């Protein structure tokens, strides 16, 4: 099995995967909520989330991997004594997230075997244009797959959280600043994502 390079601190990645053999991994609201709870537990200590979308048989996340100093800043009171605290490894934390969900999913559904397909996939978001295009692509995914007529109504994505004033774990201020403001963010989502930039993702996309 081919190995993926580890997630590098200080970089932004598109992280995605699907159910083994394209099988459903989220059968209902309970599964979606539990997966997001596990994400908060395992991924938030090592990553800042810009966008996400969960679909019945696959998921997409756009995350920034925290540096050691940024991890430490999230844990006030951590001793500076060498050896007292060690940074978490992002690749391991995401692996634990998916393993934790898979075990719970198998137990709840009385099944055995792999839940996800191979190792989780990751692609470096290494340009501003690709980054902004990827955000609209992630949010538009449910409509692209015919799951809903209007992606804005899909409950398991970060789109609406980025537009309301309620507290959110998404990096809303940074996101809106990259687009310019809320109006520009909404207008960008009225256009289909540039397929020239996301061609590899379309080839990998599933339902």
C-alpha atoms as one frame of an Amber mdcrd trajectory, in Angstrom:
protein
   0.000   0.000   0.000   1.428   3.364  -1.018   2.192   5.762   1.805   1.189
   9.404   1.754   3.603  12.083   2.960   2.857  13.309   6.497   0.838  16.476
   7.041   3.335  19.310   7.427   2.771  22.006  10.075   2.273  25.492   8.680
   0.589  24.230   5.489  -3.014  23.970   4.311  -4.478  20.714   2.997  -7.583
  19.369   1.360  -8.255  16.122   3.251 -10.792  13.712   1.811 -11.777  10.067
   1.601 -14.750   7.805   0.955 -16.304   4.653   2.275 -14.667   1.364   1.337
 -15.915   0.341  -2.123 -17.981   3.521  -2.162 -20.197   2.299   0.681 -22.246
   4.664   2.832 -20.396   5.911   5.906 -23.035   8.342   7.198 -26.425   6.625
   7.437 -28.199   9.347   9.358 -27.944  12.462  11.501 -26.472  10.500  14.401
 -23.492   9.434  12.264 -22.838  12.933  10.923 -22.905  14.436  14.424 -20.705
  11.748  15.931 -18.114  12.149  13.182 -17.949  15.909  13.780 -17.605  15.308
  17.526 -14.682  12.983  16.860 -13.213  15.615  14.527 -13.300  18.197  17.306
 -11.651  15.766  19.713  -8.836  14.520  17.469  -8.301  17.099  14.714  -8.879
  20.467  16.375  -5.782  20.217  18.607  -3.625  20.024  15.453  -5.623  21.888
  12.805  -7.687  24.990  12.077 -10.694  24.307   9.856 -11.564  26.529   6.910
 -14.291  24.484   5.237 -15.870  21.047   5.270 -18.648  18.971   3.766 -19.890
  15.525   4.765 -21.829  13.453   2.226 -23.342   9.962   2.564 -20.280   8.106
   1.293 -17.421  10.609   1.470 -16.169  13.827   3.043 -14.047  16.904   2.358
 -12.097  19.115   4.786  -9.882  22.117   4.133  -7.585  22.571   7.123  -4.456
  24.407   8.191  -1.996  22.276  10.171  -0.853  24.049  13.316   2.828  24.544
  14.084   4.262  23.454  17.434   4.023  27.019  18.769   0.404  27.299  17.589
  -0.478  24.009  19.267   1.138  25.203  22.471  -0.767  28.507  22.323  -4.045
  26.557  22.409  -3.003  25.009  25.734  -2.435  27.887  28.178  -0.402  26.967
  31.200   1.644  24.297  29.433   5.060  24.114  31.076   8.085  25.248  29.112
  10.136  22.496  30.782  11.677  20.285  28.081  10.043  16.880  27.929   6.928
  17.950  29.809   4.891  18.586  26.679   5.244  17.264  23.163   3.357  18.444
  20.073   0.836  16.092  18.528   1.488  14.740  15.032  -1.288  15.796  12.666
  -1.164  12.672  10.496  -1.534  10.471  13.580  -4.396  12.547  14.945  -6.353
  12.343  11.707  -5.649   8.623  11.564  -7.024   8.254  15.098 -10.112  10.240
  14.101 -10.952   7.853  11.288 -10.106   4.741  13.303 -12.291   5.935  16.177
 -15.228   6.592  13.884 -14.803   3.296  12.041 -14.833   1.267  15.255 -17.953
   3.017  16.514 -19.677   2.728  13.122 -18.964  -0.989  12.864 -20.217  -1.606
  16.386 -23.409   0.394  15.845 -24.177  -1.264  12.500 -22.992  -4.760  13.460
 -20.552  -4.940  10.586 -16.863  -5.777  10.294 -14.025  -4.737   8.023 -12.755
  -1.446   6.676 -15.071   1.533   6.747 -12.859   3.921   4.771 -10.972   3.354
   1.553  -7.239   2.971   2.243  -5.388   5.882   3.857  -7.068   9.246   3.918
  -6.146  11.393   0.946  -4.574  14.802   1.183  -3.664  17.509  -1.317  -1.627
  20.601  -0.523  -3.505  23.870  -1.152  -0.468  25.733  -2.418  -1.950  28.762
  -4.194  -4.545  31.397  -3.318  -6.550  30.726  -6.479  -6.705  27.004  -5.843
  -7.547  27.638  -2.193 -10.545  29.863  -2.983 -11.758  27.563  -5.769 -11.525
  24.584  -3.458 -13.764  26.246  -0.887 -16.589  26.729  -3.387 -16.057  23.202
  -4.727 -16.362  21.698  -1.241 -19.546  23.613  -0.452 -21.151  22.900  -3.847
 -20.480  19.153  -3.595 -23.964  18.048  -2.413 -25.626  19.816  -5.343 -22.995
  18.537  -7.782 -23.945  14.996  -6.762 -27.687  15.623  -6.963 -28.266  15.166
  -3.237 -30.058  18.500  -2.958 -31.284  21.192  -5.333 -29.451  23.985  -3.538
 -26.151  23.295  -1.776 -26.829  26.214   0.573 -29.465  24.066   2.293 -27.189
  21.071   2.948 -26.931  20.780   6.753 -23.550  19.026   6.898 -21.244  21.657
   5.455 -19.582  24.825   6.706 -21.309  27.146   4.220 -24.011  28.493   6.525
 -21.683  28.689   9.531 -19.535  31.120   7.562 -22.436  33.528   7.035 -24.118
  33.720  10.424 -22.998  35.628  13.514 -23.258  32.713  15.930 -20.085  31.205
  17.424 -18.417  28.665  15.146 -15.331  26.470  15.147 -14.700  27.406  11.497
 -12.104  30.124  10.843 -14.839  32.458   9.665 -13.062  35.816   9.902 -10.061
  34.571   7.930 -12.288  32.961   5.313 -14.404  36.031   4.683 -11.317  38.230
   4.592  -9.815  36.078   1.822 -12.940  36.533  -0.280 -13.219  40.214   0.641
 -16.458  40.213   2.638 -19.701  38.261   3.043 -21.138  39.605  -0.197 -18.104
  38.527  -2.202 -18.177  35.120  -0.501 -21.815  34.588  -1.515 -21.206  35.825
  -5.056 -18.223  33.491  -5.506 -20.470  30.570  -4.606 -22.966  31.516  -7.312
 -20.390  30.439  -9.880 -19.369  26.853 -10.506 -15.861  26.008  -9.328 -13.188
  26.319 -12.028 -12.862  22.739 -13.306  -9.378  23.428 -14.688  -8.114  23.898
 -11.151 -10.007  21.023  -9.583  -9.804  18.464 -12.392  -7.880  15.942 -10.242
 -10.530  16.259  -7.537 -13.374  15.700  -9.978 -11.662  12.534 -11.167 -11.423
  11.407  -7.522 -14.896  12.557  -6.524 -17.493   9.964  -5.716 -21.073   9.127
  -5.013
